[in-house]
Structure formats: C-alpha cells, structure tokens
CSV table of C-alpha atoms and ligand atoms in Angstrom, one decimal:
chain,number,residue,atom,x,y,z
A,1435,MET,CA,-155.9,100.1,66.2
A,1436,GLY,CA,-157.0,100.2,70.1
A,1437,LYS,CA,-156.0,101.2,73.5
A,1438,TYR,CA,-153.1,98.6,73.2
A,1439,PHE,CA,-151.0,96.9,70.8
A,1440,GLN,CA,-151.6,93.5,71.8
A,1441,GLU,CA,-154.2,93.9,74.4
A,1442,GLU,CA,-154.3,90.2,75.1
A,1443,ILE,CA,-150.9,89.8,77.0
A,1444,GLU,CA,-150.7,93.8,77.8
A,1445,THR,CA,-154.5,92.7,80.0
A,1446,ALA,CA,-152.9,89.2,81.5
A,1447,SER,CA,-154.8,88.3,84.5
A,1448,ARG,CA,-151.5,88.1,87.5
A,1449,GLU,CA,-152.3,84.0,86.9
A,1450,GLU,CA,-151.3,84.3,83.1
A,1451,ILE,CA,-148.7,86.0,83.5
A,1452,VAL,CA,-147.0,83.8,86.6
A,1453,LYS,CA,-147.8,80.5,83.8
A,1454,ILE,CA,-146.7,82.6,81.0
A,1455,GLN,CA,-143.0,83.5,82.9
A,1456,ASN,CA,-142.8,79.6,84.2
A,1457,GLU,CA,-143.2,78.1,81.2
A,1458,LYS,CA,-140.5,80.4,79.5
A,1459,ILE,CA,-138.2,80.6,82.7
A,1460,VAL,CA,-137.4,77.4,82.6
A,1461,LYS,CA,-136.5,77.3,79.0
A,1462,GLN,CA,-134.3,80.1,79.2
A,1463,VAL,CA,-132.4,78.9,81.7
A,1464,LYS,CA,-131.6,75.8,79.6
A,1465,HIS,CA,-130.9,78.1,76.6
A,1466,VAL,CA,-128.1,79.9,78.4
A,1467,TYR,CA,-126.9,76.5,80.5
A,1468,ASP,CA,-126.4,74.6,76.9
A,1469,ASN,CA,-125.3,77.3,74.7
A,1470,VAL,CA,-123.7,80.1,77.3
A,1471,ALA,CA,-120.2,78.7,78.6
A,1472,TYR,CA,-119.9,81.7,80.7
A,1473,TYR,CA,-123.0,81.9,82.6
A,1474,ARG,CA,-122.6,77.8,82.7
A,1475,ASP,CA,-119.2,78.3,85.1
A,1476,LEU,CA,-121.4,80.6,86.9
A,1477,MET,CA,-124.2,78.3,87.8
A,1478,ASP,CA,-121.5,75.4,88.3
A,1479,LYS,CA,-120.0,77.4,90.9
A,1480,LYS,CA,-123.0,78.2,92.8
A,1481,GLY,CA,-124.3,74.4,92.3
A,1482,VAL,CA,-127.4,75.0,90.7
A,1483,LYS,CA,-128.3,73.1,87.5
A,1484,PRO,CA,-131.0,73.5,84.9
A,1485,GLU,CA,-133.5,71.1,86.5
A,1486,ASP,CA,-133.4,73.1,89.6
A,1487,ILE,CA,-135.2,76.1,87.9
A,1488,LYS,CA,-139.3,75.3,88.1
A,1489,THR,CA,-140.8,78.1,88.4
A,1490,ILE,CA,-140.0,81.3,88.8
A,1491,ASP,CA,-139.7,81.9,91.8
A,1492,ASP,CA,-136.9,79.3,91.6
A,1493,ILE,CA,-134.6,82.3,90.0
A,1494,LYS,CA,-133.9,83.4,93.7
A,1495,LYS,CA,-131.2,80.4,93.1
A,1496,LEU,CA,-129.2,82.0,90.0
A,1497,PRO,CA,-126.2,84.1,90.2
A,1498,PHE,CA,-126.2,87.9,89.1
A,1499,LEU,CA,-124.4,89.2,85.9
A,1500,THR,CA,-122.9,92.3,86.4
A,1501,LYS,CA,-121.3,94.8,83.4
A,1502,ALA,CA,-117.8,93.7,85.4
A,1503,ASP,CA,-119.1,90.2,83.1
A,1504,LEU,CA,-120.2,91.4,80.1
A,1505,ARG,CA,-116.3,93.2,80.3
A,1506,ASP,CA,-114.6,90.3,81.1
A,1507,ALA,CA,-117.3,87.6,78.0
A,1508,TYR,CA,-116.9,90.7,75.4
A,1509,PRO,CA,-117.2,90.5,72.6
A,1510,TYR,CA,-118.6,87.0,72.2
A,1511,GLY,CA,-118.7,85.0,75.3
A,1512,LEU,CA,-122.2,85.8,76.5
A,1513,LEU,CA,-123.4,85.0,73.1
A,1514,GLY,CA,-126.6,82.5,73.0
A,1515,THR,CA,-126.7,81.5,69.5
A,1516,ASP,CA,-124.1,80.8,66.9
A,1517,LEU,CA,-123.5,83.4,65.2
A,1518,LYS,CA,-124.5,83.4,61.6
A,1519,ASP,CA,-128.3,83.3,63.2
A,1520,CYS,CA,-127.2,86.9,64.6
A,1521,VAL,CA,-128.9,89.6,62.8
A,1522,ARG,CA,-127.6,93.0,64.0
A,1523,ILE,CA,-125.6,94.5,67.1
A,1524,GLN,CA,-126.5,97.4,69.0
A,1525,SER,CA,-123.5,99.3,71.6
A,1526,THR,CA,-124.0,101.9,75.0
A,1527,SER,CA,-122.8,104.6,74.4
A,1528,GLY,CA,-119.9,104.0,77.2
A,1529,THR,CA,-117.4,106.3,76.5
A,1530,THR,CA,-115.0,105.1,79.3
A,1531,GLY,CA,-114.3,100.7,79.0
A,1532,LYS,CA,-115.1,98.3,76.7
A,1533,ARG,CA,-118.6,99.0,75.3
A,1534,VAL,CA,-121.5,96.5,75.4
A,1535,VAL,CA,-122.3,94.6,72.8
A,1536,ALA,CA,-125.7,93.0,72.6
A,1537,PHE,CA,-127.0,90.8,69.9
A,1538,TYR,CA,-130.4,89.7,67.9
A,1539,THR,CA,-131.3,87.3,65.8
A,1540,GLN,CA,-134.5,88.4,63.6
A,1541,HIS,CA,-137.0,87.1,66.6
A,1542,ASP,CA,-134.7,89.3,69.3
A,1543,ILE,CA,-135.5,91.9,66.6
A,1544,ASP,CA,-139.1,91.6,67.1
A,1545,LEU,CA,-140.0,91.2,70.4
A,1546,TRP,CA,-137.6,93.9,71.0
A,1547,GLU,CA,-139.9,96.1,68.6
A,1548,GLU,CA,-143.1,94.8,70.0
A,1549,CYS,CA,-141.9,96.3,73.2
A,1550,CYS,CA,-141.8,99.9,71.7
A,1551,ALA,CA,-144.8,99.3,69.3
A,1552,ARG,CA,-146.7,98.9,72.8
A,1553,ALA,CA,-144.8,102.6,74.0
A,1554,ILE,CA,-146.0,104.0,71.3
A,1555,VAL,CA,-149.9,103.0,71.1
A,1556,ALA,CA,-149.6,103.5,75.2
A,1557,ALA,CA,-148.6,107.0,74.1
A,1558,GLY,CA,-151.8,106.9,72.0
A,1559,GLY,CA,-150.3,106.6,68.9
A,1560,THR,CA,-152.3,104.8,65.9
A,1561,ASN,CA,-151.6,104.0,62.1
A,1562,GLU,CA,-152.4,107.9,61.5
A,1563,ASP,CA,-149.5,109.4,63.1
A,1564,VAL,CA,-146.4,110.7,62.2
A,1565,VAL,CA,-143.4,109.7,64.6
A,1566,GLN,CA,-140.4,112.0,64.4
A,1567,VAL,CA,-137.5,109.8,65.9
A,1568,CYS,CA,-135.0,112.3,67.2
A,1569,TYR,CA,-133.1,109.8,69.1
A,1570,GLY,CA,-129.6,108.6,68.1
A,1571,TYR,CA,-129.9,106.0,65.0
A,1572,GLY,CA,-126.5,103.7,64.3
A,1573,LEU,CA,-125.3,101.6,67.2
A,1574,PHE,CA,-127.4,103.3,70.0
A,1575,THR,CA,-130.7,101.9,70.7
A,1576,GLY,CA,-133.0,104.2,70.9
A,1577,GLY,CA,-133.2,105.0,66.9
A,1578,PRO,CA,-133.4,101.8,65.8
A,1579,GLY,CA,-135.9,101.0,68.4
A,1580,LEU,CA,-138.5,103.8,68.3
A,1581,ASN,CA,-137.9,103.4,64.4
A,1582,GLY,CA,-138.9,99.5,64.2
A,1583,GLY,CA,-141.8,99.8,67.4
A,1584,SER,CA,-143.0,102.7,65.0
A,1585,HIS,CA,-143.1,100.3,61.4
A,1586,LYS,CA,-145.3,97.5,63.8
A,1587,VAL,CA,-147.9,99.9,65.3
A,1588,GLY,CA,-147.8,101.7,61.0
A,1589,SER,CA,-147.1,105.1,61.8
A,1590,LEU,CA,-145.2,107.7,59.3
A,1591,THR,CA,-141.6,107.1,60.8
A,1592,LEU,CA,-139.3,109.8,60.8
A,1593,PRO,CA,-136.0,108.3,60.8
A,1594,MET,CA,-134.5,111.8,61.7
A,1595,SER,CA,-131.7,110.9,64.3
A,1596,SER,CA,-130.1,113.6,67.0
A,1597,GLY,CA,-129.0,116.8,66.4
A,1598,ASN,CA,-129.1,119.6,63.4
A,1599,THR,CA,-132.2,120.8,65.0
A,1600,GLU,CA,-132.9,123.5,62.3
A,1601,ARG,CA,-134.3,120.7,60.0
A,1602,GLN,CA,-136.0,118.6,63.1
A,1603,ILE,CA,-138.0,121.6,63.5
A,1604,GLN,CA,-138.6,122.5,60.1
A,1605,PHE,CA,-139.8,118.2,59.4
A,1606,MET,CA,-141.9,118.5,62.7
A,1607,MET,CA,-143.8,121.6,61.2
A,1608,ASP,CA,-144.1,120.6,57.1
A,1609,LEU,CA,-145.3,117.4,57.9
A,1610,GLU,CA,-147.1,117.8,61.1
A,1611,SER,CA,-145.4,115.1,63.3
A,1612,THR,CA,-148.0,114.0,66.2
A,1613,ILE,CA,-145.4,112.2,68.0
A,1614,LEU,CA,-141.9,113.3,69.1
A,1615,CYS,CA,-139.2,110.2,70.3
A,1616,CYS,CA,-135.7,111.6,71.8
A,1617,THR,CA,-134.3,112.0,75.3
A,1618,PRO,CA,-135.5,114.8,77.4
A,1619,SER,CA,-133.0,117.0,77.7
A,1620,TYR,CA,-133.5,117.2,74.0
A,1621,ALA,CA,-137.0,117.8,73.8
A,1622,ALA,CA,-136.1,120.6,76.1
A,1623,PHE,CA,-134.1,121.8,73.8
A,1624,ILE,CA,-136.3,121.6,71.2
A,1625,ALA,CA,-139.3,123.2,72.7
A,1626,GLU,CA,-136.6,126.2,73.7
A,1627,SER,CA,-135.8,126.6,69.8
A,1628,LEU,CA,-139.2,126.4,68.8
A,1629,ALA,CA,-140.0,129.3,71.2
A,1630,GLU,CA,-137.0,131.5,70.1
A,1631,LYS,CA,-138.8,130.8,65.9
A,1632,GLY,CA,-141.4,132.5,67.9
A,1633,TYR,CA,-143.7,129.6,67.3
A,1634,LYS,CA,-146.1,128.8,70.8
A,1635,PRO,CA,-147.1,125.5,71.6
A,1636,GLU,CA,-150.3,125.4,69.8
A,1637,ASP,CA,-148.4,125.4,66.6
A,1638,ASN,CA,-146.9,122.5,66.2
A,1639,LYS,CA,-149.7,119.7,65.7
A,1640,LEU,CA,-147.4,117.4,68.6
A,1641,LYS,CA,-149.5,115.5,71.0
A,1642,ALA,CA,-147.5,113.4,72.8
A,1643,GLY,CA,-143.5,112.8,73.2
A,1644,ILE,CA,-141.4,109.5,74.4
A,1645,PHE,CA,-139.1,110.3,76.4
A,1646,GLY,CA,-136.1,108.3,78.1
A,1647,ALA,CA,-133.0,107.2,77.4
A,1648,GLU,CA,-131.2,109.5,80.7
A,1649,PRO,CA,-132.7,110.6,84.3
A,1650,TRP,CA,-135.8,112.8,84.0
A,1651,THR,CA,-137.9,114.6,86.9
A,1652,GLU,CA,-141.4,115.0,87.3
A,1653,GLU,CA,-140.8,119.5,87.3
A,1654,MET,CA,-138.9,118.8,84.2
A,1655,ARG,CA,-142.0,116.6,82.5
A,1656,GLN,CA,-144.2,119.1,83.4
A,1657,ALA,CA,-142.1,121.7,81.0
A,1658,ILE,CA,-141.1,120.2,78.3
A,1659,GLU,CA,-145.5,119.3,78.4
A,1660,LYS,CA,-146.1,123.3,78.5
A,1661,GLY,CA,-142.8,124.2,76.6
A,1662,LEU,CA,-144.6,121.7,73.8
A,1663,GLY,CA,-148.3,121.4,74.5
A,1664,ILE,CA,-148.2,118.0,74.9
A,1665,LYS,CA,-148.3,115.0,77.2
A,1666,ALA,CA,-144.7,113.2,77.7
A,1667,TYR,CA,-144.4,109.7,78.1
A,1668,ASP,CA,-141.5,107.9,79.5
A,1669,ILE,CA,-140.0,105.2,78.0
A,1670,TYR,CA,-137.1,102.5,79.9
A,1671,GLY,CA,-134.3,100.4,78.8
A,1672,LEU,CA,-131.4,99.3,78.3
A,1673,THR,CA,-129.0,98.0,75.5
A,1674,GLU,CA,-128.2,95.0,77.4
A,1675,THR,CA,-131.7,94.1,77.6
A,1676,SER,CA,-132.4,94.6,73.9
A,1677,GLY,CA,-132.8,98.7,74.3
A,1678,PRO,CA,-135.8,101.4,75.0
A,1679,GLY,CA,-139.5,99.4,76.1
A,1680,VAL,CA,-138.3,97.2,78.8
A,1681,SER,CA,-140.7,99.7,80.1
A,1682,PHE,CA,-143.5,102.6,79.0
A,1683,GLU,CA,-145.7,104.7,80.6
A,1684,CYS,CA,-149.2,104.4,80.1
A,1685,GLU,CA,-151.7,107.9,80.3
A,1686,GLU,CA,-152.1,107.0,84.0
A,1687,GLN,CA,-148.0,108.4,83.9
A,1688,THR,CA,-147.2,106.7,87.7
A,1689,GLY,CA,-144.9,104.5,86.6
A,1690,MET,CA,-143.7,102.7,83.8
A,1691,HIS,CA,-145.3,99.3,82.9
A,1692,ILE,CA,-142.3,96.2,82.7
A,1693,ASN,CA,-143.1,93.8,79.7
A,1694,GLU,CA,-143.5,91.0,82.2
A,1695,ASP,CA,-144.0,88.3,79.1
A,1696,HIS,CA,-140.6,89.2,78.1
A,1697,PHE,CA,-138.7,90.6,81.2
A,1698,TYR,CA,-139.2,89.5,85.1
A,1699,ALA,CA,-138.2,92.2,87.8
A,1700,GLU,CA,-136.6,91.7,91.1
A,1701,ILE,CA,-134.7,94.5,93.0
A,1702,ILE,CA,-132.8,94.0,95.4
A,1703,ASP,CA,-130.8,95.6,98.0
A,1704,PRO,CA,-127.4,96.5,96.2
A,1705,ASP,CA,-125.1,95.7,99.1
A,1706,THR,CA,-126.1,92.4,99.8
A,1707,GLY,CA,-128.0,91.0,97.1
A,1708,GLU,CA,-131.2,89.7,98.8
A,1709,VAL,CA,-134.3,90.4,97.2
A,1710,LEU,CA,-136.5,93.5,98.5
A,1711,PRO,CA,-140.1,93.8,98.7
A,1712,ASP,CA,-142.1,95.2,96.6
A,1713,GLY,CA,-142.5,99.1,97.7
A,1714,GLU,CA,-138.3,98.9,98.6
A,1715,VAL,CA,-135.8,101.0,96.7
A,1716,GLY,CA,-132.7,98.9,95.5
A,1717,GLU,CA,-131.5,97.8,92.4
A,1718,LEU,CA,-133.3,96.5,89.6
A,1719,VAL,CA,-132.3,93.3,87.8
A,1720,PHE,CA,-133.4,91.8,84.7
A,1721,THR,CA,-134.0,88.3,83.7
A,1722,SER,CA,-134.9,87.7,79.8
A,1723,LEU,CA,-137.3,85.4,79.9
A,1724,ASP,CA,-137.5,84.6,76.0
A,1725,LYS,CA,-134.0,86.0,74.2
A,1726,GLU,CA,-132.0,83.7,72.1
A,1727,ALA,CA,-128.8,85.7,71.2
A,1728,PHE,CA,-128.0,88.0,74.0
A,1729,PRO,CA,-130.0,86.0,76.8
A,1730,LEU,CA,-129.3,87.5,80.1
A,1731,LEU,CA,-130.2,86.3,83.2
A,1732,ARG,CA,-130.3,88.4,86.2
A,1733,TYR,CA,-128.8,91.4,85.5
A,1734,ARG,CA,-127.9,93.5,87.5
A,1735,THR,CA,-128.7,97.3,85.9
A,1736,ARG,CA,-126.9,99.7,88.6
A,1737,ASP,CA,-130.5,101.1,88.3
A,1738,LEU,CA,-132.1,102.4,91.9
A,1739,CYS,CA,-135.8,101.9,91.8
A,1740,VAL,CA,-139.3,100.9,93.4
A,1741,LEU,CA,-141.8,98.3,91.7
A,1742,SER,CA,-145.8,98.9,92.1
A,1743,ARG,CA,-148.7,96.4,91.4
A,1744,LYS,CA,-150.8,98.7,92.5
A,1745,LYS,CA,-154.1,98.6,90.3
A,1746,CYS,CA,-153.7,100.9,86.9
A,1747,SER,CA,-156.5,102.9,85.2
A,1748,CYS,CA,-155.2,102.1,82.1
A,1749,GLY,CA,-156.2,98.5,82.4
A,1750,ARG,CA,-152.6,97.4,81.7
A,1751,THR,CA,-151.6,94.4,84.4
A,1752,HIS,CA,-148.3,94.4,84.1
A,1753,VAL,CA,-145.8,95.5,86.7
A,1754,LYS,CA,-144.7,99.2,87.4
A,1755,MET,CA,-141.4,100.8,88.0
A,1756,SER,CA,-140.4,104.0,89.0
A,1757,LYS,CA,-138.6,106.5,87.2
A,1758,PRO,CA,-135.1,105.4,88.2
A,1759,LYS,CA,-134.1,107.3,91.4
A,1760,GLY,CA,-130.6,107.1,90.6
A,1761,ARG,CA,-127.8,104.7,89.8
A,1762,SER,CA,-126.0,103.4,92.3
A,1763,ASP,CA,-122.5,103.9,90.5
A,1764,ASP,CA,-123.8,107.2,89.4
A,1765,MET,CA,-124.6,108.5,93.0
A,1766,LEU,CA,-122.4,111.0,93.9
A,1767,ILE,CA,-120.8,111.0,98.1
A,1768,ILE,CA,-120.1,114.7,98.4
A,1769,ARG,CA,-118.1,114.9,101.9
A,1770,GLY,CA,-120.1,111.3,102.9
A,1771,VAL,CA,-124.0,112.1,101.7
A,1772,ASN,CA,-125.5,111.1,98.8
A,1773,VAL,CA,-126.4,113.1,96.2
A,1774,PHE,CA,-128.4,112.4,93.4
A,1775,PRO,CA,-128.3,114.9,90.7
A,1776,SER,CA,-132.6,114.2,90.2
A,1777,GLN,CA,-132.8,116.1,93.5
A,1778,ILE,CA,-130.5,118.9,92.5
A,1779,GLU,CA,-132.7,119.5,89.1
A,1780,THR,CA,-135.9,119.0,91.0
A,1781,VAL,CA,-134.9,121.7,93.2
A,1782,LEU,CA,-134.0,124.1,90.6
A,1783,LEU,CA,-137.7,123.5,88.8
A,1784,ASN,CA,-139.1,124.3,91.9
A,1785,GLU,CA,-137.5,127.4,91.9
A,1786,GLY,CA,-138.3,128.5,88.3
A,1787,TYR,CA,-135.2,127.8,86.9
A,1788,THR,CA,-134.4,126.2,83.7
A,1789,PRO,CA,-133.4,122.5,83.7
A,1790,ASN,CA,-130.2,123.7,82.0
A,1791,TYR,CA,-127.2,122.9,84.9
A,1792,GLN,CA,-123.8,121.4,85.1
A,1793,ILE,CA,-122.9,120.2,88.6
A,1794,ILE,CA,-119.0,120.1,89.2
A,1795,VAL,CA,-117.5,118.1,91.7
A,1796,ASP,CA,-113.7,118.9,92.9
A,1797,ARG,CA,-111.8,118.0,95.5
A,1798,LYS,CA,-109.7,120.7,97.3
A,1799,ASN,CA,-107.7,120.1,100.3
A,1800,ASN,CA,-109.1,116.5,100.9
A,1801,THR,CA,-112.3,118.1,101.0
A,1802,ASP,CA,-115.2,117.9,98.6
A,1803,THR,CA,-116.5,120.6,96.6
A,1804,MET,CA,-119.6,120.8,94.8
A,1805,ASP,CA,-120.8,123.5,92.1
A,1806,ILE,CA,-123.9,123.9,90.2
A,1807,ASN,CA,-123.9,126.1,87.4
A,1808,VAL,CA,-127.4,127.0,86.7
A,1809,GLU,CA,-128.3,128.7,83.4
A,1810,LEU,CA,-130.3,131.9,83.7
A,1811,THR,CA,-133.7,132.8,80.8
A,1812,PRO,CA,-133.1,136.6,78.8
A,1813,GLU,CA,-136.0,137.0,81.5
A,1814,GLN,CA,-134.0,135.8,84.8
A,1815,PHE,CA,-131.1,137.4,83.7
A,1816,SER,CA,-130.0,140.5,85.5
A,1817,ASP,CA,-126.5,142.1,85.2
A,1818,LYS,CA,-127.2,143.6,89.1
A,1819,VAL,CA,-124.2,142.2,91.1
A,1820,ALA,CA,-127.1,142.1,94.4
A,1821,GLU,CA,-129.4,141.4,92.4
A,1822,VAL,CA,-127.3,137.4,91.4
A,1823,ALA,CA,-125.8,137.2,94.6
A,1824,ASP,CA,-129.2,137.2,96.1
A,1825,LYS,CA,-131.0,134.8,94.1
A,1826,GLU,CA,-127.5,132.4,94.5
A,1827,LYS,CA,-127.8,132.8,98.5
A,1828,ALA,CA,-131.9,131.7,98.0
A,1829,LEU,CA,-130.9,128.8,95.6
A,1830,GLU,CA,-128.0,127.6,98.0
A,1831,GLY,CA,-130.1,127.6,100.8
A,1832,ALA,CA,-132.7,125.4,98.8
A,1833,MET,CA,-130.3,123.4,98.0
A,1834,ARG,CA,-129.0,122.4,100.7
A,1835,THR,CA,-132.5,121.8,102.6
A,1836,MET,CA,-133.1,118.8,99.9
A,1837,LEU,CA,-129.6,117.3,100.1
A,1838,GLY,CA,-128.0,118.2,103.3
A,1839,ILE,CA,-125.0,119.8,102.6
A,1840,GLY,CA,-124.4,123.0,99.9
A,1841,PRO,CA,-123.1,123.4,97.3
A,1842,LYS,CA,-121.9,126.8,95.6
A,1843,VAL,CA,-124.4,127.7,93.1
A,1844,HIS,CA,-123.4,129.9,90.3
A,1845,LEU,CA,-125.7,131.4,88.1
A,1846,CYS,CA,-124.9,132.2,84.4
A,1847,ALA,CA,-125.6,134.4,81.0
A,1848,PRO,CA,-128.9,132.1,78.8
A,1849,LYS,CA,-126.7,130.2,76.2
A,1850,THR,CA,-123.5,129.6,78.5
A,1851,ILE,CA,-124.6,125.7,79.5
A,1852,VAL,CA,-123.9,123.2,75.9
A,1853,ARG,CA,-127.3,121.4,74.8
A,1854,SER,CA,-127.4,118.3,74.4
A,1855,GLU,CA,-129.2,116.5,71.5
A,1856,GLY,CA,-128.3,112.9,72.8
A,1857,LYS,CA,-127.9,112.4,76.7
A,1858,ALA,CA,-126.9,115.6,78.3
A,1859,VAL,CA,-123.9,114.5,80.7
A,1860,ARG,CA,-125.4,116.7,83.7
A,1861,VAL,CA,-122.3,116.2,86.4
A,1862,ILE,CA,-118.3,116.7,85.7
A,1863,ASP,CA,-116.5,114.9,88.6
A,1864,ASN,CA,-112.7,116.3,88.5
A,1865,ARG,CA,-112.0,114.3,91.9
A,1866,LYS,CA,-110.5,110.9,89.8
A,1867,LEU,CA,-111.5,109.1,92.5
A,1868,HIS,CA,-111.5,105.5,90.5
B,337,DLL,O1,-130.5,104.2,77.4
B,337,DLL,C1,-131.7,102.6,76.0
B,337,DLL,C2,-132.9,103.7,75.7
B,337,DLL,C3,-132.6,104.2,74.6
B,337,DLL,C4,-133.7,104.3,76.6
B,337,DLL,C5,-134.0,105.8,74.6
B,337,DLL,C6,-134.8,104.8,76.8
B,337,DLL,C7,-135.0,105.3,75.2
B,337,DLL,P1,-128.2,102.5,77.5
B,337,DLL,O2,-127.3,103.5,76.2
B,337,DLL,O3,-127.9,101.1,77.5
B,337,DLL,O4,-129.9,102.5,76.6
B,337,DLL,O5,-128.5,102.9,78.7
B,337,DLL,C8,-129.4,102.4,79.6
B,337,DLL,O6,-129.8,104.8,80.8
B,337,DLL,O7,-129.7,101.7,82.8
B,337,DLL,C9,-130.9,103.8,82.9
B,337,DLL,O8,-129.7,104.1,83.8
B,337,DLL,C10,-130.8,105.0,81.7
B,337,DLL,N1,-131.9,105.0,81.7
B,337,DLL,C11,-132.8,104.6,79.9
B,337,DLL,N2,-134.2,105.1,80.2
B,337,DLL,C12,-134.1,106.0,81.4
B,337,DLL,C13,-135.1,106.5,81.8
B,337,DLL,C14,-130.9,103.6,76.5
B,337,DLL,N3,-136.4,106.7,81.1
B,337,DLL,C15,-129.3,103.2,81.2
B,337,DLL,N4,-134.8,107.5,83.1
B,337,DLL,C16,-130.0,102.7,81.9
B,337,DLL,C17,-133.8,107.4,83.5
B,337,DLL,C18,-132.8,106.0,82.1
B,337,DLL,N5,-132.5,107.0,83.2
C-alpha cells in the first residue's frame, strides 16, 4: 500500500472535487426531500425545492439543522431509508438529555470505514501494522470506526476498547503494536503508565498514534509524541456525520483534510448564520453528500474552526480544517470574558506542567470564580509551602496574560486528578446557568 488509501480521490483536482460534489448534492437533497419529512418541512418553510439545488454553491439556500432538531426528531424522524435497510446504530456519549442516535446502511458503514482507513494510511499504516484500538467500543463511534478502518487497510487489529491499562500495556508490548488509536488524554495516561513501569519511549514498537474525540493542544501533542516516541496524528468526527474520519491529519500536521467527496464543509458566523470566507473562525457546518440512512444537510456542529485551502505537501487536495478551537457551547464565559479550556492547557504545558488538570467554575456573591487544579509530577512536588505558593502565583500570572482574567491555581500532589480512559472531563461548572 502506498501513501494514500484512495489516491485518485484523495489527490483529485479542485475541478474534479467540485464536479463530484455538484453531482452528489443534487441526489442527496432529493433523497432527503423525498424520504425525510422533518427536513422536507424545514425546506418547505424556507420555500426551497430540490430543483433549486443545482450545484454545491446552491447549498446556501438550504435551512440549517441543529442538535435541537435531532432531539425533536428522536429517534426515527431523520431516517432516510426504511429501517429494514439499516444494519447498525451508534450513539453519542452525551449524559444529558436525549442522545443522538445515528443509523447506517451497509453502504454507509463502508464509506465511514473507508474514511477511517484513509486516516490510518495517512498516519503511515499498512497491512503490516498492528493497530491497537483503545477507543470505546459499543455505542461510541470511536472503537467501531477505527476498527473498521483498520480492517480495510488490512492491518492486524487489536479491538482493545478503553480501560484496563495494565492489559493495554501487556498487549502493546507482547504483540508489538505499531499504531495506537485512543483519545489524547488516554494516550497521555498510557505514556505515564509505561514510564512508571520503567519503560522508555524506545522500548515500545509504536510509530504513530491517531488521537481525537476531544480537544487537544499542540503542546499536548508534543508531550505525547515525546512520551511514547511516536508521531501523533489528529482525527475528527462526530456521531451525527458517522463518527471519526470526517477529517484526519497527514504528515504535515497542519490541520485535518476533510473527506470532501463525502462531506461538504462550511464555516458560518454562529450568531447570524452567515457563511464566512476561508481563513475566518466560525462554526463548522457539515452536509453529507452520499449517506443513505442518516443524511444530514447543513448540520451545525458547534465546533469552532478555520478552513484552509493552502496546498499541502502530502499531495492531498482536500480542504483542511484547523483543530477545533473549542465549541460555541463549551466556551466558558467567566465574568464576561470568553475562556476556552484549550487556552488553559496551552499555558500549563508551556510552563512545564502536566496535562492533568481540572477547571472548576462557580458563582459566589454573584461573581464568577474559576479555580484550576493542576497536578504536579513527583519531581515537581514539594512540601515547602512557600515554594508551592510562589509557583501558584507565577502560573496565575501566566494564565491572566493568556485569558485576560485571573483564575485561582491550586497545585496538587501527583495522582490526585482522576485519569480518563475516554473523553476527559476538563470542566466542572457549578454555576447551574442552564
Ligand atoms: O467523538 C467521534 C470520534 C471518535 C472522533 C474517535 C475522533 C476519534 P462524538 O462523541 O459525537 O463523536 O463527539 C463529537 O467531539 O463535535 C467535537 O466537539 C469533539 N471532537 C471530535 N474529534 C475531535 C478532535 C466523536 N480531533 C464531538 N479535536 C465533536 C477536538 C474533537 N474535538
């Protein structure tokens, strides 16, 4: 296997990509209008008919779809095929409200797994690799998606699921895993556990990791790369669009190529819905181009990103999205200031701290408070009160420079912040504003 999983499409010219998108969007809109009453109503309300969509540019005429619509239509209201044609569901890990349930025909599964296979090959994967998948299996899309992608590449697949770190390490060492797939926070935990057992980065056979499902910073990437002795690639996706593999990083590591033959991306102003030009930060909106069971037109992800069409040295031509800079609904507003957890992570890692932290937001006497618990390594740990107080002050200063407001920092003893095996819980908001 070469550098690409599907070279022709991954390196297609802009004209070829637009041609494919033009053809597919006409069919996809007709499919949705004919089969999904919920979206047909939205189109009718907006006065848009399938005939109005002749090219991909006409997509702007279509109404948006939001998570609230998904809740409204739960569970079958957005189904685009007969239930008897579906072979699988997957669902979100959300703990509040109704979960998102996505449906798949066999065709949808195949396309999804191909997207994941592209990501694995972009990370250097071949049929000679041993791919250890420790994303959760089951309803979560991470495990099944990467598992299917790994099969398509022909790699030996270790369907580990998350957790049981002892067993992860045993299999990693005994079966000589070469590619690790999990959340970045779990990768950091695995690196920490390996070091504790006395393993050096060069003792494992890993060469690459494919990490996603939660935000992670460049600083976190460097820490993981150093800790495991690998190159760490980002992968993005959401249950609504099928799962991981909507976009993935190549060796250039300057953003994730969106699989544009299956998903059309737009960036909009989250307040006005206006489409923004490439290069501007806004909310990412996806339109599926060839899904059968769960086709979504102009789905608002809430993820804030930038698109770039700069030529990529890897030869792939598909548009790139930046790492999500946060979610429009995850952004904390503290005393009127917008704060993203990723900014805090950047400061911590730049200042030489671990990525083990937790942000606690509260409201006391009508004023927002922000406390950040930061775990120290055994080397950093000191029982001299003055020393700790000085370090906390310095970190508070660095945070104030980055965020514009001053949080209270608490340095904690090693191993006091709970490790995550899936998506890390970084923020505890006790303000009960919702
Ligand atoms: O997290 C799918 C996935 C699994 C992606 C494995 C990558 C790897 P959901 O649980 O529906 O699906 O959560 C989707 O997670 O809207 C983003 O906010 C966030 N997210 C996913 N990938 C990334 C990433 C899966 N690479 C939500 N960087 C999305 C930052 C990410 N955030």
